[in-house]
């Protein structure tokens, strides 16, 4: 499936699932898919540590909810609230501050960091 078609599907999805690998270094892992999901401006349901870097980005942007791997109660509540909002036609995402995570802005920040190392 071409990448352009995948992006179209992401944007038309009700909720985007972002499972994070349960590994020792997961706290610092930010998958590239997170940035594509933020750009799609659809609610994100992430499964992983609620205090990791991916969770911090989702909390800062309002892009979605993070449920810990073993928190069945929060998972049930989150799915139920997403379903009710879907049925009411009110399922949406706030998505504040997502522009700073665009490929263009992240590349500019990275270049700025590299420039600072040369001095």
CSV table of N, CA and C in Angstrom, one decimal:
chain,number,residue,atom,x,y,z
A,1,UNK,N,0.9,-1.2,0.0
A,1,UNK,CA,0.0,0.0,0.0
A,1,UNK,C,0.9,1.2,0.0
A,2,UNK,N,0.7,2.1,-0.9
A,2,UNK,CA,1.5,3.4,-1.0
A,2,UNK,C,1.3,4.2,0.3
A,3,UNK,N,2.4,4.9,0.7
A,3,UNK,CA,2.3,5.7,1.9
A,3,UNK,C,1.2,6.8,1.9
A,4,UNK,N,1.0,7.4,0.7
A,4,UNK,CA,0.0,8.4,0.6
A,4,UNK,C,-1.4,7.8,1.0
A,5,UNK,N,-1.7,6.6,0.5
A,5,UNK,CA,-2.9,5.9,0.8
A,5,UNK,C,-3.1,5.6,2.3
A,6,UNK,N,-1.9,5.3,2.9
A,6,UNK,CA,-1.9,5.0,4.4
A,6,UNK,C,-2.3,6.2,5.1
A,7,UNK,N,-1.7,7.4,4.8
A,7,UNK,CA,-2.0,8.6,5.4
A,7,UNK,C,-3.5,9.0,5.3
A,8,UNK,N,-4.1,8.7,4.1
A,8,UNK,CA,-5.5,9.0,3.9
A,8,UNK,C,-6.3,8.1,4.8
A,9,UNK,N,-5.9,6.9,5.0
A,9,UNK,CA,-6.7,6.0,5.9
A,9,UNK,C,-6.5,6.4,7.3
A,10,UNK,N,-5.3,6.9,7.7
A,10,UNK,CA,-5.1,7.4,9.1
A,10,UNK,C,-6.1,8.5,9.4
A,11,UNK,N,-6.2,9.5,8.4
A,11,UNK,CA,-7.0,10.7,8.6
A,11,UNK,C,-8.5,10.3,8.7
A,12,UNK,N,-8.9,9.2,8.1
A,12,UNK,CA,-10.3,8.9,8.1
A,12,UNK,C,-10.6,7.9,9.2
A,13,UNK,N,-9.7,7.5,10.0
A,13,UNK,CA,-9.9,6.5,11.1
A,13,UNK,C,-10.6,7.2,12.3
A,14,UNK,N,-11.3,6.4,13.1
A,14,UNK,CA,-12.0,7.0,14.2
A,14,UNK,C,-10.9,7.2,15.4
A,15,UNK,N,-10.2,6.1,15.6
A,15,UNK,CA,-9.1,6.1,16.7
A,15,UNK,C,-7.9,5.4,16.1
A,16,UNK,N,-6.7,5.9,16.5
A,16,UNK,CA,-5.5,5.3,16.1
A,16,UNK,C,-4.8,4.6,17.2
A,17,UNK,N,-4.5,3.3,17.1
A,17,UNK,CA,-3.8,2.5,18.1
A,17,UNK,C,-2.3,2.6,18.0
A,18,UNK,N,-1.7,2.9,19.1
A,18,UNK,CA,-0.2,3.0,19.1
A,18,UNK,C,0.3,2.1,20.3
A,19,UNK,N,0.5,0.8,20.0
A,19,UNK,CA,1.1,0.0,21.0
A,19,UNK,C,2.6,0.2,21.1
A,20,UNK,N,3.2,0.4,22.3
A,20,UNK,CA,4.6,0.6,22.5
A,20,UNK,C,5.2,-0.7,23.0
A,21,UNK,N,6.3,-1.1,22.5
A,21,UNK,CA,6.9,-2.4,22.9
A,21,UNK,C,7.3,-2.3,24.4
A,22,UNK,N,7.0,-3.4,25.1
A,22,UNK,CA,7.3,-3.5,26.5
A,22,UNK,C,8.7,-4.0,26.7
A,23,UNK,N,9.6,-3.0,26.5
A,23,UNK,CA,11.1,-3.3,26.6
A,23,UNK,C,11.7,-2.4,27.7
A,24,UNK,N,12.9,-2.8,28.2
A,24,UNK,CA,13.5,-2.0,29.2
A,24,UNK,C,13.7,-0.5,28.9
A,25,UNK,N,13.9,-0.2,27.6
A,25,UNK,CA,14.2,1.2,27.2
A,25,UNK,C,13.0,1.9,26.6
A,26,UNK,N,11.8,1.4,26.9
A,26,UNK,CA,10.6,2.0,26.3
A,26,UNK,C,10.3,3.4,26.8
A,27,UNK,N,10.8,3.8,27.9
A,27,UNK,CA,10.5,5.1,28.4
A,27,UNK,C,11.0,6.2,27.5
A,28,UNK,N,12.1,5.9,26.8
A,28,UNK,CA,12.7,6.9,25.9
A,28,UNK,C,12.4,6.7,24.4
A,29,UNK,N,11.6,5.7,24.1
A,29,UNK,CA,11.2,5.4,22.7
A,29,UNK,C,10.1,6.3,22.3
A,30,UNK,N,10.3,7.0,21.1
A,30,UNK,CA,9.2,7.8,20.5
A,30,UNK,C,9.2,7.2,19.0
A,31,UNK,N,8.2,6.4,18.7
A,31,UNK,CA,8.1,5.8,17.4
A,31,UNK,C,7.7,6.9,16.4
A,32,UNK,N,8.3,6.7,15.2
A,32,UNK,CA,7.9,7.7,14.1
A,32,UNK,C,6.5,7.7,13.8
A,33,UNK,N,5.8,6.6,14.0
A,33,UNK,CA,4.3,6.5,13.8
A,33,UNK,C,3.6,7.5,14.7
A,34,UNK,N,4.1,7.9,15.8
A,34,UNK,CA,3.5,8.8,16.7
A,34,UNK,C,3.3,10.2,16.0
A,35,UNK,N,4.3,10.6,15.3
A,35,UNK,CA,4.3,11.9,14.6
A,35,UNK,C,3.3,11.9,13.4
A,36,UNK,N,3.2,10.7,12.7
A,36,UNK,CA,2.2,10.6,11.6
A,36,UNK,C,0.8,10.6,12.2
A,37,UNK,N,0.6,10.0,13.4
A,37,UNK,CA,-0.7,10.0,14.0
A,37,UNK,C,-1.1,11.4,14.5
A,38,UNK,N,-0.1,12.1,15.0
A,38,UNK,CA,-0.4,13.5,15.5
A,38,UNK,C,-0.8,14.3,14.3
A,39,UNK,N,-0.2,14.2,13.1
A,39,UNK,CA,-0.5,14.9,11.9
A,39,UNK,C,-1.9,14.6,11.4
A,40,UNK,N,-2.3,13.3,11.7
A,40,UNK,CA,-3.6,12.9,11.2
A,40,UNK,C,-4.8,13.6,12.0
A,41,UNK,N,-4.4,14.1,13.2
A,41,UNK,CA,-5.4,14.8,14.0
A,41,UNK,C,-6.6,13.9,14.3
A,42,UNK,N,-6.3,12.7,14.7
A,42,UNK,CA,-7.3,11.7,15.1
A,42,UNK,C,-7.0,11.3,16.5
A,43,UNK,N,-7.9,10.9,17.4
A,43,UNK,CA,-7.6,10.5,18.7
A,43,UNK,C,-6.7,9.3,18.7
A,44,UNK,N,-5.7,9.3,19.6
A,44,UNK,CA,-4.7,8.2,19.7
A,44,UNK,C,-4.9,7.5,21.0
A,45,UNK,N,-4.9,6.2,20.9
A,45,UNK,CA,-4.9,5.3,22.1
A,45,UNK,C,-3.6,4.6,22.1
A,46,UNK,N,-2.7,5.0,23.0
A,46,UNK,CA,-1.4,4.4,23.1
A,46,UNK,C,-1.4,3.4,24.3
A,47,UNK,N,-0.7,2.3,24.1
A,47,UNK,CA,-0.6,1.3,25.2
A,47,UNK,C,0.9,1.3,25.5
A,48,UNK,N,1.2,1.7,26.8
A,48,UNK,CA,2.6,1.7,27.2
A,48,UNK,C,2.7,2.5,28.5
A,49,UNK,N,3.9,2.9,28.9
A,49,UNK,CA,4.1,3.6,30.1
A,49,UNK,C,3.5,4.9,30.1
A,50,UNK,N,2.8,5.3,31.2
A,50,UNK,CA,2.1,6.6,31.2
A,50,UNK,C,3.1,7.7,31.6
A,51,UNK,N,4.3,7.4,31.9
A,51,UNK,CA,5.3,8.5,32.2
A,51,UNK,C,6.5,8.5,31.3
A,52,UNK,N,6.4,7.9,30.1
A,52,UNK,CA,7.5,7.8,29.1
A,52,UNK,C,7.4,9.1,28.2
A,53,UNK,N,8.4,9.1,27.3
A,53,UNK,CA,8.5,10.3,26.4
A,53,UNK,C,7.3,10.4,25.4
A,54,UNK,N,6.8,9.2,24.9
A,54,UNK,CA,5.7,9.2,24.0
A,54,UNK,C,4.4,9.7,24.8
A,55,UNK,N,4.3,9.3,26.0
A,55,UNK,CA,3.1,9.8,26.8
A,55,UNK,C,3.2,11.3,27.1
A,56,UNK,N,4.4,11.8,27.3
A,56,UNK,CA,4.6,13.2,27.5
A,56,UNK,C,4.1,14.0,26.3
A,57,UNK,N,4.5,13.5,25.1
A,57,UNK,CA,4.1,14.2,23.9
A,57,UNK,C,2.6,14.2,23.7
A,58,UNK,N,2.0,13.1,24.0
A,58,UNK,CA,0.5,13.0,23.8
A,58,UNK,C,-0.2,13.9,24.9
A,59,UNK,N,0.3,13.9,26.0
A,59,UNK,CA,-0.3,14.8,27.1
A,59,UNK,C,-0.1,16.3,26.7
A,60,UNK,N,1.1,16.6,26.2
A,60,UNK,CA,1.4,18.0,25.9
A,60,UNK,C,0.5,18.5,24.7
A,61,UNK,N,0.3,17.6,23.8
A,61,UNK,CA,-0.5,18.0,22.6
A,61,UNK,C,-2.0,17.8,22.7
A,62,UNK,N,-2.4,17.0,23.7
A,62,UNK,CA,-3.8,16.6,23.8
A,62,UNK,C,-4.2,15.6,22.7
A,63,UNK,N,-3.2,14.9,22.1
A,63,UNK,CA,-3.4,14.1,20.9
A,63,UNK,C,-4.0,12.7,21.2
A,64,UNK,N,-4.0,12.4,22.5
A,64,UNK,CA,-4.6,11.1,22.8
A,64,UNK,C,-4.4,10.7,24.3
A,65,UNK,N,-4.7,9.4,24.5
A,65,UNK,CA,-4.6,8.9,25.9
A,65,UNK,C,-3.6,7.7,25.9
A,66,UNK,N,-2.9,7.6,27.0
A,66,UNK,CA,-1.9,6.5,27.2
A,66,UNK,C,-2.5,5.7,28.3
A,67,UNK,N,-2.6,4.4,28.1
A,67,UNK,CA,-3.0,3.4,29.0
A,67,UNK,C,-1.9,2.5,29.3
A,68,UNK,N,-1.5,2.3,30.6
A,68,UNK,CA,-0.4,1.4,30.9
A,68,UNK,C,-0.8,-0.1,30.5
A,69,UNK,N,0.3,-0.8,30.2
A,69,UNK,CA,0.1,-2.2,29.7
A,69,UNK,C,-0.9,-3.0,30.5
A,70,UNK,N,-0.9,-2.9,31.8
A,70,UNK,CA,-1.7,-3.7,32.7
A,70,UNK,C,-2.9,-3.0,33.3
A,71,UNK,N,-3.2,-1.9,32.9
A,71,UNK,CA,-4.3,-1.1,33.5
A,71,UNK,C,-5.6,-1.4,32.7
A,72,UNK,N,-6.2,-2.5,33.0
A,72,UNK,CA,-7.4,-3.0,32.3
A,72,UNK,C,-8.6,-2.0,32.6
A,73,UNK,N,-8.7,-1.5,33.8
A,73,UNK,CA,-9.8,-0.6,34.2
A,73,UNK,C,-9.8,0.7,33.3
A,74,UNK,N,-8.6,1.3,33.2
A,74,UNK,CA,-8.5,2.5,32.4
A,74,UNK,C,-8.7,2.2,30.9
A,75,UNK,N,-8.3,1.0,30.5
A,75,UNK,CA,-8.5,0.6,29.1
A,75,UNK,C,-10.0,0.5,28.8
A,76,UNK,N,-10.7,-0.1,29.7
A,76,UNK,CA,-12.2,-0.2,29.6
A,76,UNK,C,-12.9,1.1,29.5
A,77,UNK,N,-12.5,2.0,30.5
A,77,UNK,CA,-13.1,3.4,30.5
A,77,UNK,C,-12.7,4.2,29.2
A,78,UNK,N,-11.5,4.1,28.8
A,78,UNK,CA,-11.1,4.8,27.6
A,78,UNK,C,-11.8,4.3,26.4
A,79,UNK,N,-11.9,3.0,26.2
A,79,UNK,CA,-12.6,2.5,25.0
A,79,UNK,C,-14.1,2.8,25.1
A,80,UNK,N,-14.7,2.8,26.3
A,80,UNK,CA,-16.1,3.1,26.4
A,80,UNK,C,-16.3,4.6,26.1
A,81,UNK,N,-15.4,5.5,26.6
A,81,UNK,CA,-15.6,6.9,26.3
A,81,UNK,C,-15.4,7.2,24.8
A,82,UNK,N,-14.5,6.6,24.2
A,82,UNK,CA,-14.3,6.7,22.8
A,82,UNK,C,-15.5,6.3,22.0
A,83,UNK,N,-16.1,5.1,22.4
A,83,UNK,CA,-17.2,4.6,21.7
A,83,UNK,C,-18.4,5.5,21.9
A,84,UNK,N,-18.7,6.0,23.1
A,84,UNK,CA,-19.8,6.9,23.3
A,84,UNK,C,-19.6,8.1,22.4
A,85,UNK,N,-18.4,8.7,22.4
A,85,UNK,CA,-18.2,9.9,21.6
A,85,UNK,C,-18.4,9.6,20.2
A,86,UNK,N,-18.0,8.4,19.7
A,86,UNK,CA,-18.2,8.1,18.3
A,86,UNK,C,-19.6,8.0,18.0
A,87,UNK,N,-20.4,7.3,18.8
A,87,UNK,CA,-21.9,7.2,18.6
A,87,UNK,C,-22.6,8.5,18.6
A,88,UNK,N,-22.1,9.5,19.4
A,88,UNK,CA,-22.7,10.8,19.5
A,88,UNK,C,-22.2,11.7,18.4
A,89,UNK,N,-21.2,11.3,17.6
A,89,UNK,CA,-20.6,12.1,16.6
A,89,UNK,C,-19.7,13.2,17.1
A,90,UNK,N,-19.2,13.0,18.3
A,90,UNK,CA,-18.3,14.0,19.0
A,90,UNK,C,-16.9,13.5,19.2
A,91,UNK,N,-16.5,12.4,18.6
A,91,UNK,CA,-15.2,11.9,18.7
A,91,UNK,C,-14.2,12.8,18.0
A,92,UNK,N,-13.4,13.5,18.7
A,92,UNK,CA,-12.4,14.4,18.1
A,92,UNK,C,-11.2,14.5,19.0
A,93,UNK,N,-10.2,15.3,18.6
A,93,UNK,CA,-9.0,15.4,19.3
A,93,UNK,C,-8.7,16.9,19.4
A,94,UNK,N,-8.1,17.3,20.5
A,94,UNK,CA,-7.8,18.8,20.7
A,94,UNK,C,-6.5,19.1,19.9
A,95,UNK,N,-5.5,18.3,19.9
A,95,UNK,CA,-4.3,18.4,19.1
A,95,UNK,C,-3.6,19.8,19.2
A,96,UNK,N,-3.4,20.3,20.4
A,96,UNK,CA,-2.6,21.5,20.5
A,96,UNK,C,-1.1,21.3,20.3
A,97,UNK,N,-0.5,22.3,19.7
A,97,UNK,CA,1.0,22.3,19.6
A,97,UNK,C,1.6,21.1,18.8
A,98,UNK,N,0.8,20.6,17.9
A,98,UNK,CA,1.3,19.4,17.1
A,98,UNK,C,2.3,19.9,16.0
A,99,UNK,N,2.2,21.2,15.6
A,99,UNK,CA,3.1,21.7,14.5
A,99,UNK,C,4.5,21.6,14.8
A,100,UNK,N,4.9,21.7,16.1
A,100,UNK,CA,6.3,21.6,16.5
A,100,UNK,C,6.8,20.2,16.3
A,101,UNK,N,5.9,19.2,16.1
A,101,UNK,CA,6.4,17.9,15.9
A,101,UNK,C,6.3,17.5,14.4
A,102,UNK,N,6.1,18.4,13.5
A,102,UNK,CA,6.0,18.1,12.1
A,102,UNK,C,7.5,17.8,11.6
A,103,UNK,N,7.6,17.0,10.5
A,103,UNK,CA,8.9,16.6,10.0
A,103,UNK,C,9.8,17.9,9.8
A,104,UNK,N,9.2,18.9,9.2
A,104,UNK,CA,9.9,20.1,8.9
A,104,UNK,C,10.4,20.8,10.1
A,105,UNK,N,9.6,20.9,11.1
A,105,UNK,CA,10.1,21.6,12.4
A,105,UNK,C,11.0,20.8,13.2
A,106,UNK,N,10.8,19.4,13.2
A,106,UNK,CA,11.8,18.6,13.9
A,106,UNK,C,13.1,18.6,13.2
A,107,UNK,N,13.1,18.6,11.9
A,107,UNK,CA,14.4,18.7,11.1
A,107,UNK,C,15.1,20.0,11.4
A,108,UNK,N,14.4,21.1,11.4
A,108,UNK,CA,15.0,22.4,11.7
A,108,UNK,C,15.6,22.4,13.1
A,109,UNK,N,14.9,21.8,14.1
A,109,UNK,CA,15.4,21.7,15.5
A,109,UNK,C,16.7,20.9,15.5
A,110,UNK,N,16.7,19.8,14.8
A,110,UNK,CA,17.9,18.9,14.8
A,110,UNK,C,19.0,19.7,14.1
A,111,UNK,N,18.8,20.4,13.0
A,111,UNK,CA,19.9,21.2,12.4
A,111,UNK,C,20.4,22.2,13.3
A,112,UNK,N,19.5,22.8,14.1
A,112,UNK,CA,20.0,23.9,15.0
A,112,UNK,C,20.9,23.3,16.1
A,113,UNK,N,20.5,22.1,16.6
A,113,UNK,CA,21.3,21.4,17.6
A,113,UNK,C,22.7,21.0,17.0
A,114,UNK,N,22.7,20.5,15.7
A,114,UNK,CA,24.0,20.2,15.1
A,114,UNK,C,24.9,21.5,14.9
A,115,UNK,N,24.2,22.5,14.5
A,115,UNK,CA,25.0,23.8,14.3
A,115,UNK,C,25.6,24.3,15.6
A,116,UNK,N,24.9,24.1,16.7
A,116,UNK,CA,25.4,24.4,18.0
A,116,UNK,C,26.6,23.6,18.4
A,117,UNK,N,26.7,22.4,18.0
A,117,UNK,CA,27.9,21.5,18.3
A,117,UNK,C,29.1,21.9,17.5
A,118,UNK,N,29.0,22.6,16.4
A,118,UNK,CA,30.1,23.0,15.6
A,118,UNK,C,30.8,24.2,16.2
A,119,UNK,N,30.2,24.9,17.0
A,119,UNK,CA,30.8,26.1,17.5
A,119,UNK,C,31.6,25.9,18.8
